[in-house]
Short mmCIF file of C-alpha atoms in Angstrom, two decimals:
data_model
loop_
_atom_site.label_atom_id
_atom_site.label_comp_id
_atom_site.label_asym_id
_atom_site.label_seq_id
_atom_site.Cartn_x
_atom_site.Cartn_y
_atom_site.Cartn_z
CA MET A 1 11.36 1.06 51.00
CA LEU A 2 11.38 -2.50 49.88
CA GLN A 3 14.55 -3.94 48.14
CA LEU A 4 14.37 -5.28 44.66
CA ASN A 5 16.84 -7.66 44.59
CA TYR A 6 18.67 -9.69 47.04
CA SER A 7 21.36 -11.88 45.12
CA GLY A 8 22.39 -9.66 42.14
CA PHE A 9 21.34 -12.24 39.40
CA SER A 10 18.79 -10.92 37.08
CA LEU A 11 16.28 -13.82 37.28
CA GLU A 12 15.71 -14.05 40.91
CA THR A 13 12.65 -15.26 41.81
CA GLY A 14 9.99 -14.69 44.93
CA THR A 15 7.85 -16.59 46.32
CA ASP A 16 5.30 -16.87 48.98
CA GLU A 17 2.07 -18.27 50.20
CA ALA A 18 -1.40 -17.22 51.32
CA GLY A 19 -3.83 -19.33 53.60
CA ARG A 20 -1.54 -21.51 55.71
CA GLY A 21 -3.51 -20.59 58.91
CA CYS A 22 -6.86 -21.38 57.36
CA LEU A 23 -9.64 -24.08 58.53
CA ALA A 24 -10.92 -24.20 55.04
CA GLY A 25 -9.94 -23.87 51.44
CA PRO A 26 -6.27 -24.46 49.81
CA VAL A 27 -3.00 -22.86 50.92
CA THR A 28 -1.63 -20.73 47.42
CA ALA A 29 1.28 -20.09 46.58
CA ALA A 30 2.92 -17.62 44.02
CA ALA A 31 6.02 -16.97 42.33
CA ILE A 32 7.38 -13.83 40.12
CA ILE A 33 10.52 -12.77 38.65
CA LEU A 34 10.70 -8.95 37.94
CA PRO A 35 12.17 -6.89 35.80
CA LYS A 36 15.81 -5.20 36.78
CA ASP A 37 13.68 -1.49 36.27
CA PHE A 38 10.68 -2.61 38.22
CA GLU A 39 9.71 0.04 40.85
CA ASN A 40 6.28 0.16 43.17
CA THR A 41 6.17 2.57 45.98
CA ILE A 42 2.75 1.40 46.89
CA LEU A 43 3.73 -2.57 46.90
CA ASN A 44 4.53 -4.36 50.31
CA ASP A 45 3.51 -7.38 52.35
CA SER A 46 0.04 -8.30 51.06
CA LYS A 47 -1.25 -8.65 54.70
CA GLN A 48 -0.14 -4.89 55.38
CA LEU A 49 -2.19 -3.65 52.56
CA SER A 50 -6.10 -3.45 51.97
CA GLU A 51 -8.28 -5.65 49.99
CA LYS A 52 -8.74 -2.27 47.50
CA THR A 53 -4.76 -1.86 47.00
CA ARG A 54 -4.33 -5.65 46.57
CA ALA A 55 -6.73 -5.69 43.74
CA LEU A 56 -5.38 -2.41 42.22
CA LEU A 57 -1.68 -4.09 42.41
CA LYS A 58 -2.64 -7.37 41.10
CA PRO A 59 -2.89 -6.83 37.15
CA ILE A 60 0.13 -4.45 37.84
CA ILE A 61 2.22 -7.00 39.03
CA GLU A 62 1.25 -9.83 36.40
CA GLU A 63 1.60 -6.77 33.54
CA GLN A 64 5.11 -5.79 34.58
CA SER A 65 6.62 -9.05 35.62
CA LEU A 66 8.73 -11.36 33.42
CA CYS A 67 6.58 -14.09 34.28
CA PHE A 68 4.50 -15.54 37.20
CA SER A 69 2.45 -18.60 38.41
CA VAL A 70 0.21 -19.19 40.95
CA THR A 71 -0.63 -22.66 42.57
CA HIS A 72 -3.61 -23.91 44.64
CA LEU A 73 -2.99 -26.89 47.13
CA PHE A 74 -6.38 -28.22 48.44
CA PRO A 75 -7.47 -29.65 51.46
CA ASP A 76 -6.97 -33.42 50.43
CA GLU A 77 -3.38 -33.24 49.72
CA ILE A 78 -2.95 -30.83 53.05
CA ASP A 79 -4.33 -33.23 55.19
CA GLU A 80 -1.95 -36.03 53.44
CA ILE A 81 1.37 -34.11 53.68
CA ASN A 82 0.43 -31.43 56.40
CA ILE A 83 0.31 -27.72 55.85
CA LEU A 84 3.97 -26.95 56.33
CA ASN A 85 4.74 -29.53 53.71
CA ALA A 86 1.56 -28.46 51.70
CA SER A 87 3.20 -24.67 51.86
CA MET A 88 6.64 -25.53 50.73
CA LYS A 89 5.56 -27.83 47.99
CA GLY A 90 3.38 -24.91 46.46
CA MET A 91 6.03 -22.80 46.01
CA GLN A 92 8.02 -25.29 44.38
CA GLU A 93 5.58 -26.10 42.15
CA CYS A 94 5.27 -22.64 41.35
CA ILE A 95 8.88 -22.31 40.56
CA LEU A 96 8.55 -25.56 38.18
CA LYS A 97 5.85 -23.62 36.40
CA LEU A 98 7.85 -20.44 35.41
CA SER A 99 8.13 -19.77 31.63
CA GLN A 100 12.03 -18.95 32.44
CA VAL A 101 14.25 -20.74 34.89
CA PRO A 102 15.55 -18.49 37.97
CA GLU A 103 19.14 -18.45 38.60
CA TYR A 104 18.37 -17.73 42.35
CA ILE A 105 15.19 -17.85 44.81
CA ILE A 106 14.29 -15.79 47.65
CA VAL A 107 11.44 -16.95 49.89
CA ASP A 108 9.48 -15.71 52.46
CA GLY A 109 10.20 -17.61 56.34
CA ASN A 110 12.59 -19.17 57.73
CA ARG A 111 13.14 -22.69 55.83
CA ALA A 112 15.04 -23.46 52.39
CA LEU A 113 12.57 -23.70 49.54
CA ASN A 114 14.65 -27.10 48.77
CA ALA A 115 14.48 -28.53 52.49
CA LYS A 116 12.42 -31.37 51.59
CA LEU A 117 11.83 -32.73 47.84
CA GLY A 118 9.81 -35.70 46.54
CA LEU A 119 7.33 -35.94 49.08
CA LYS A 120 5.57 -39.37 48.82
CA ASN A 121 2.29 -37.79 48.31
CA THR A 122 -0.63 -39.84 46.44
CA ILE A 123 -2.72 -36.72 45.69
CA GLY A 124 -1.52 -33.95 43.74
CA LYS A 125 1.53 -33.32 41.77
CA GLN A 126 4.42 -35.73 42.07
CA PHE A 127 7.44 -34.47 40.97
CA SER A 128 9.65 -36.36 38.43
CA SER A 129 13.76 -36.88 39.52
CA ALA A 130 14.12 -34.12 36.63
CA GLU A 131 12.15 -31.83 38.60
CA ILE A 132 13.57 -32.63 42.22
CA GLU A 133 17.32 -32.10 40.66
CA LEU A 134 16.20 -28.66 38.83
CA LEU A 135 14.97 -27.32 42.02
CA LYS A 136 18.19 -28.69 44.40
CA SER A 137 20.37 -27.03 41.53
CA ILE A 138 18.86 -23.13 41.83
CA PRO A 139 20.21 -21.53 44.94
CA ASN A 140 18.14 -19.87 47.52
CA THR A 141 17.69 -17.95 50.50
CA SER A 142 14.88 -17.85 53.21
CA ILE A 143 14.24 -14.46 54.49
CA VAL A 144 12.52 -13.72 57.60
CA LYS A 145 9.64 -10.99 56.78
CA GLY A 146 10.92 -11.07 52.99
CA ASP A 147 7.58 -10.02 52.13
CA ALA A 148 8.18 -6.97 53.71
CA LYS A 149 11.55 -6.29 52.45
CA PHE A 150 11.75 -7.26 49.08
CA LEU A 151 9.75 -6.28 45.81
CA SER A 152 9.55 -9.73 44.44
CA ILE A 153 8.38 -11.63 47.34
CA ALA A 154 5.71 -8.88 48.47
CA ALA A 155 4.75 -9.18 45.00
CA ALA A 156 4.07 -12.80 45.11
CA SER A 157 2.37 -12.28 48.52
CA VAL A 158 -0.17 -10.28 46.88
CA LEU A 159 -0.75 -12.63 43.74
CA ALA A 160 -1.33 -15.58 46.42
CA LYS A 161 -3.79 -13.73 48.24
CA THR A 162 -5.67 -12.37 45.40
CA TYR A 163 -5.84 -15.59 43.94
CA ARG A 164 -6.62 -17.46 46.83
CA ASP A 165 -9.31 -15.02 47.93
CA GLU A 166 -10.70 -14.85 44.39
CA TYR A 167 -11.35 -18.97 45.13
CA MET A 168 -12.84 -18.55 48.19
CA ASP A 169 -15.58 -15.93 47.40
CA GLN A 170 -16.51 -18.58 44.53
CA ILE A 171 -16.52 -21.57 46.81
CA HIS A 172 -18.72 -19.26 49.36
CA GLU A 173 -21.65 -19.25 46.75
CA GLU A 174 -21.69 -23.05 47.33
CA PHE A 175 -21.67 -22.94 50.80
CA PRO A 176 -22.64 -19.69 51.89
CA MET A 177 -23.32 -20.43 55.11
CA TYR A 178 -19.58 -20.31 56.19
CA ASN A 179 -19.21 -16.34 55.17
CA TRP A 180 -15.94 -17.60 53.18
CA LYS A 181 -16.13 -14.37 51.25
CA LYS A 182 -15.95 -12.58 54.17
CA ASN A 183 -13.32 -14.70 56.59
CA LYS A 184 -11.67 -16.39 53.74
CA GLY A 185 -11.58 -19.58 55.74
CA TYR A 186 -9.47 -18.21 58.73
CA PRO A 187 -11.00 -19.47 61.88
CA THR A 188 -12.93 -16.72 63.13
CA LYS A 189 -15.45 -16.94 65.77
CA GLU A 190 -18.29 -16.68 63.00
CA HIS A 191 -16.62 -19.73 60.99
CA ARG A 192 -16.04 -22.01 63.68
CA GLU A 193 -19.93 -21.30 64.83
CA ALA A 194 -20.71 -22.28 61.46
CA ILE A 195 -18.80 -25.71 61.61
CA ARG A 196 -20.14 -26.46 64.63
CA LYS A 197 -23.92 -25.69 63.59
CA TYR A 198 -23.53 -27.12 59.73
CA GLY A 199 -20.94 -29.61 60.24
CA THR A 200 -18.08 -29.72 57.74
CA THR A 201 -17.58 -29.48 54.21
CA LYS A 202 -15.20 -31.10 51.37
CA TYR A 203 -13.55 -27.84 51.70
CA HIS A 204 -12.45 -28.01 55.13
CA ARG A 205 -9.30 -29.15 56.48
CA MET A 206 -9.83 -32.35 58.52
CA SER A 207 -6.36 -32.77 59.69
CA PHE A 208 -6.80 -29.23 61.56
CA ARG A 209 -8.58 -28.59 64.77
CA LEU A 210 -11.50 -27.18 63.41
CA LEU A 211 -13.67 -26.77 67.08
CA PRO A 212 -12.13 -25.87 70.22
CA ASP A 213 -14.14 -29.21 71.52
CA GLN A 214 -13.81 -31.70 68.66
CA LEU A 215 -16.34 -33.94 70.13
CA ALA A 216 -18.95 -31.26 68.93
CA LEU A 217 -18.37 -31.96 65.13
CA GLU A 218 -20.67 -34.49 63.86
CA PHE A 219 -19.50 -36.15 60.40
#
């Protein structure tokens, strides 16, 4: 059973991201603060849940949370600052968007949330010095496989995954030949064959190895 709290602070935020390994679409982050009496026996790492279960949990998580936020970072920004920095920046942006300032942050993974702040990006949000200082001031701990250990990180993973999937379903209508409604932009054989046949779109991450043989791509 997943634990509710790591730090002992009431306003503990869990944060996670989805879509890091995709060839197209945004990387999506979420952050959430759950109440001290929150309980849910179904909630788990979003990758361990079916699409139907994630859809069922999403409104429950949102309604019962003290606050939550979700952020998309799009391919042009991912290409500029790289996917690892984009994933961390997305979670940082989510923290800043919360309606309550966290007392403590737990993040899925092995990299501290404030490991890199104030990137010299020209695309997307640029942090002010006050925002950077705020992020630095909040203690945080990274937890490997935290989305399978703590409810708040699991809840953030569900929100990140469901919001990203909804976005991919929308852009599928614009470019149905890539079947993003099914593969969500991940590097499936079907997706890569579509890239080989139709080329790339504005939603593809051009810094990624889109095909095993890059020479097969026509821009």
